[in-house]
PDB file of C-alpha atoms in Angstrom:
ATOM      1  CA  MET A  20     -14.365 -13.452 -30.469  1.00  0.00           C
ATOM      2  CA  GLY A  21     -12.333 -10.331 -31.247  1.00  0.00           C
ATOM      3  CA  LYS A  22     -10.676  -7.815 -29.012  1.00  0.00           C
ATOM      4  CA  ARG A  23     -12.204  -7.466 -25.564  1.00  0.00           C
ATOM      5  CA  PRO A  24     -13.412  -3.891 -24.987  1.00  0.00           C
ATOM      6  CA  LEU A  25     -11.818  -2.262 -21.946  1.00  0.00           C
ATOM      7  CA  TRP A  26     -14.799   0.010 -21.312  1.00  0.00           C
ATOM      8  CA  VAL A  27     -17.032  -3.050 -20.862  1.00  0.00           C
ATOM      9  CA  TYR A  28     -14.632  -4.436 -18.262  1.00  0.00           C
ATOM     10  CA  ILE A  29     -14.385  -1.144 -16.361  1.00  0.00           C
ATOM     11  CA  THR A  30     -18.137  -0.495 -16.466  1.00  0.00           C
ATOM     12  CA  GLY A  31     -19.193  -4.074 -15.744  1.00  0.00           C
ATOM     13  CA  SER A  32     -16.807  -4.323 -12.827  1.00  0.00           C
ATOM     14  CA  PHE A  33     -18.237  -1.025 -11.487  1.00  0.00           C
ATOM     15  CA  LEU A  34     -14.985   0.911 -11.897  1.00  0.00           C
ATOM     16  CA  CYS A  35     -12.934  -2.218 -11.125  1.00  0.00           C
ATOM     17  CA  VAL A  36     -14.646  -2.969  -7.796  1.00  0.00           C
ATOM     18  CA  GLY A  37     -15.277  -6.441  -9.236  1.00  0.00           C
ATOM     19  CA  CYS A  38     -11.512  -6.945  -9.523  1.00  0.00           C
ATOM     20  CA  VAL A  39     -11.053  -7.706  -5.827  1.00  0.00           C
ATOM     21  CA  PRO A  40      -9.665 -11.224  -5.310  1.00  0.00           C
ATOM     22  CA  ARG A  41     -12.531 -12.579  -3.174  1.00  0.00           C
ATOM     23  CA  MET A  42     -16.187 -11.818  -2.512  1.00  0.00           C
ATOM     24  CA  ARG A  43     -16.650  -9.723  -5.635  1.00  0.00           C
ATOM     25  CA  GLY A  44     -20.430  -9.570  -5.318  1.00  0.00           C
ATOM     26  CA  THR A  45     -20.162  -8.345  -1.741  1.00  0.00           C
ATOM     27  CA  ALA A  46     -17.667  -5.683  -2.821  1.00  0.00           C
ATOM     28  CA  GLY A  47     -20.026  -4.562  -5.598  1.00  0.00           C
ATOM     29  CA  THR A  48     -22.942  -4.358  -3.197  1.00  0.00           C
ATOM     30  CA  ALA A  49     -20.877  -2.406  -0.651  1.00  0.00           C
ATOM     31  CA  ALA A  50     -19.704   0.040  -3.317  1.00  0.00           C
ATOM     32  CA  ALA A  51     -23.269   0.555  -4.548  1.00  0.00           C
ATOM     33  CA  ALA A  52     -24.505   1.132  -0.987  1.00  0.00           C
ATOM     34  CA  LEU A  53     -21.721   3.652  -0.409  1.00  0.00           C
ATOM     35  CA  LEU A  54     -22.563   5.449  -3.650  1.00  0.00           C
ATOM     36  CA  ILE A  55     -26.277   5.636  -2.791  1.00  0.00           C
ATOM     37  CA  TRP A  56     -25.483   6.870   0.720  1.00  0.00           C
ATOM     38  CA  ALA A  57     -23.205   9.588  -0.689  1.00  0.00           C
ATOM     39  CA  VAL A  58     -25.797  10.732  -3.251  1.00  0.00           C
ATOM     40  CA  GLU A  59     -28.535  10.895  -0.621  1.00  0.00           C
ATOM     41  CA  LYS A  60     -26.289  12.667   1.903  1.00  0.00           C
ATOM     42  CA  LEU A  61     -25.075  15.243  -0.606  1.00  0.00           C
ATOM     43  CA  ALA A  62     -28.610  15.893  -1.821  1.00  0.00           C
ATOM     44  CA  PHE A  63     -29.924  16.238   1.743  1.00  0.00           C
ATOM     45  CA  ASP A  64     -27.092  18.503   2.865  1.00  0.00           C
ATOM     46  CA  ARG A  65     -27.560  20.721  -0.160  1.00  0.00           C
ATOM     47  CA  THR A  66     -31.345  21.106  -0.060  1.00  0.00           C
ATOM     48  CA  GLY A  67     -32.222  20.210   3.527  1.00  0.00           C
ATOM     49  CA  GLU A  68     -34.802  17.744   2.222  1.00  0.00           C
ATOM     50  CA  PHE A  69     -34.641  14.088   1.347  1.00  0.00           C
ATOM     51  CA  LEU A  70     -34.774  13.073  -2.290  1.00  0.00           C
ATOM     52  CA  PRO A  71     -38.270  12.510  -3.689  1.00  0.00           C
ATOM     53  CA  TRP A  72     -39.657   8.971  -3.619  1.00  0.00           C
ATOM     54  CA  TRP A  73     -39.352   8.535  -7.382  1.00  0.00           C
ATOM     55  CA  TRP A  74     -35.577   8.969  -7.582  1.00  0.00           C
ATOM     56  CA  THR A  75     -34.865   5.363  -6.588  1.00  0.00           C
ATOM     57  CA  PRO A  76     -37.019   3.695  -9.283  1.00  0.00           C
ATOM     58  CA  LEU A  77     -35.685   6.181 -11.841  1.00  0.00           C
ATOM     59  CA  ALA A  78     -32.071   5.469 -10.860  1.00  0.00           C
ATOM     60  CA  ALA A  79     -32.659   1.702 -10.865  1.00  0.00           C
ATOM     61  CA  ALA A  80     -34.317   1.774 -14.285  1.00  0.00           C
ATOM     62  CA  SER A  81     -31.579   3.988 -15.716  1.00  0.00           C
ATOM     63  CA  VAL A  82     -28.752   1.784 -14.453  1.00  0.00           C
ATOM     64  CA  PHE A  83     -30.604  -1.357 -15.554  1.00  0.00           C
ATOM     65  CA  ILE A  84     -31.132  -0.042 -19.085  1.00  0.00           C
ATOM     66  CA  ALA A  85     -27.504   1.110 -19.278  1.00  0.00           C
ATOM     67  CA  ALA A  86     -26.303  -2.279 -17.949  1.00  0.00           C
ATOM     68  CA  LEU A  87     -28.065  -4.344 -20.627  1.00  0.00           C
ATOM     69  CA  PRO A  88     -25.608  -3.690 -23.467  1.00  0.00           C
ATOM     70  CA  VAL A  89     -22.662  -3.933 -21.069  1.00  0.00           C
ATOM     71  CA  ALA A  90     -23.848  -7.340 -19.840  1.00  0.00           C
ATOM     72  CA  THR A  91     -24.485  -8.525 -23.387  1.00  0.00           C
ATOM     73  CA  LEU A  92     -20.984  -7.574 -24.495  1.00  0.00           C
ATOM     74  CA  ALA A  93     -19.427  -9.047 -21.345  1.00  0.00           C
ATOM     75  CA  VAL A  94     -21.053 -12.417 -21.999  1.00  0.00           C
ATOM     76  CA  ARG A  95     -20.100 -12.266 -25.657  1.00  0.00           C
ATOM     77  CA  HIS A  96     -16.420 -11.544 -24.949  1.00  0.00           C
ATOM     78  CA  TRP A  97     -15.791 -13.268 -21.593  1.00  0.00           C
ATOM     79  CA  GLY A  98     -18.320 -16.094 -21.569  1.00  0.00           C
ATOM     80  CA  GLU A  99     -21.277 -16.877 -19.342  1.00  0.00           C
ATOM     81  CA  ASP A 100     -21.327 -15.051 -15.961  1.00  0.00           C
ATOM     82  CA  PRO A 101     -17.864 -13.462 -15.746  1.00  0.00           C
ATOM     83  CA  GLN A 102     -16.664 -13.388 -12.140  1.00  0.00           C
ATOM     84  CA  TRP A 103     -15.693  -9.717 -12.261  1.00  0.00           C
ATOM     85  CA  PHE A 104     -19.123  -8.518 -13.462  1.00  0.00           C
ATOM     86  CA  VAL A 105     -20.796  -6.840 -10.467  1.00  0.00           C
ATOM     87  CA  LEU A 106     -23.059  -4.344 -12.221  1.00  0.00           C
ATOM     88  CA  ASP A 107     -25.997  -6.654 -11.502  1.00  0.00           C
ATOM     89  CA  GLU A 108     -25.350  -6.269  -7.766  1.00  0.00           C
ATOM     90  CA  VAL A 109     -25.323  -2.502  -8.202  1.00  0.00           C
ATOM     91  CA  VAL A 110     -28.689  -2.560  -9.985  1.00  0.00           C
ATOM     92  CA  GLY A 111     -30.097  -4.884  -7.308  1.00  0.00           C
ATOM     93  CA  TRP A 112     -28.939  -2.693  -4.455  1.00  0.00           C
ATOM     94  CA  ILE A 113     -30.341   0.462  -6.030  1.00  0.00           C
ATOM     95  CA  THR A 114     -33.647  -1.364  -6.514  1.00  0.00           C
ATOM     96  CA  VAL A 115     -33.976  -2.316  -2.837  1.00  0.00           C
ATOM     97  CA  GLN A 116     -33.243   1.207  -1.645  1.00  0.00           C
TER      98      GLN A 116
END
């Protein structure tokens, strides 16, 4: 199995949001919603306009593609569906925005 990579744990847990003791998926979703709100608010306050319609699919596709190797390594080193892995909730929440 080898040494477990720390960067996979930090990334897959969405900067350790998935480390909370209970309701990890809910915490991941809340953190993703807060991040999206902050990005949209900062962009609107800076330009005075909302982000273009295509930013959400682009962000979702980018995070999804980046999450694939992280998820693969997480399963390889921690087994099937590690409890702390919440990056899938982040991708899901960005997709529904």
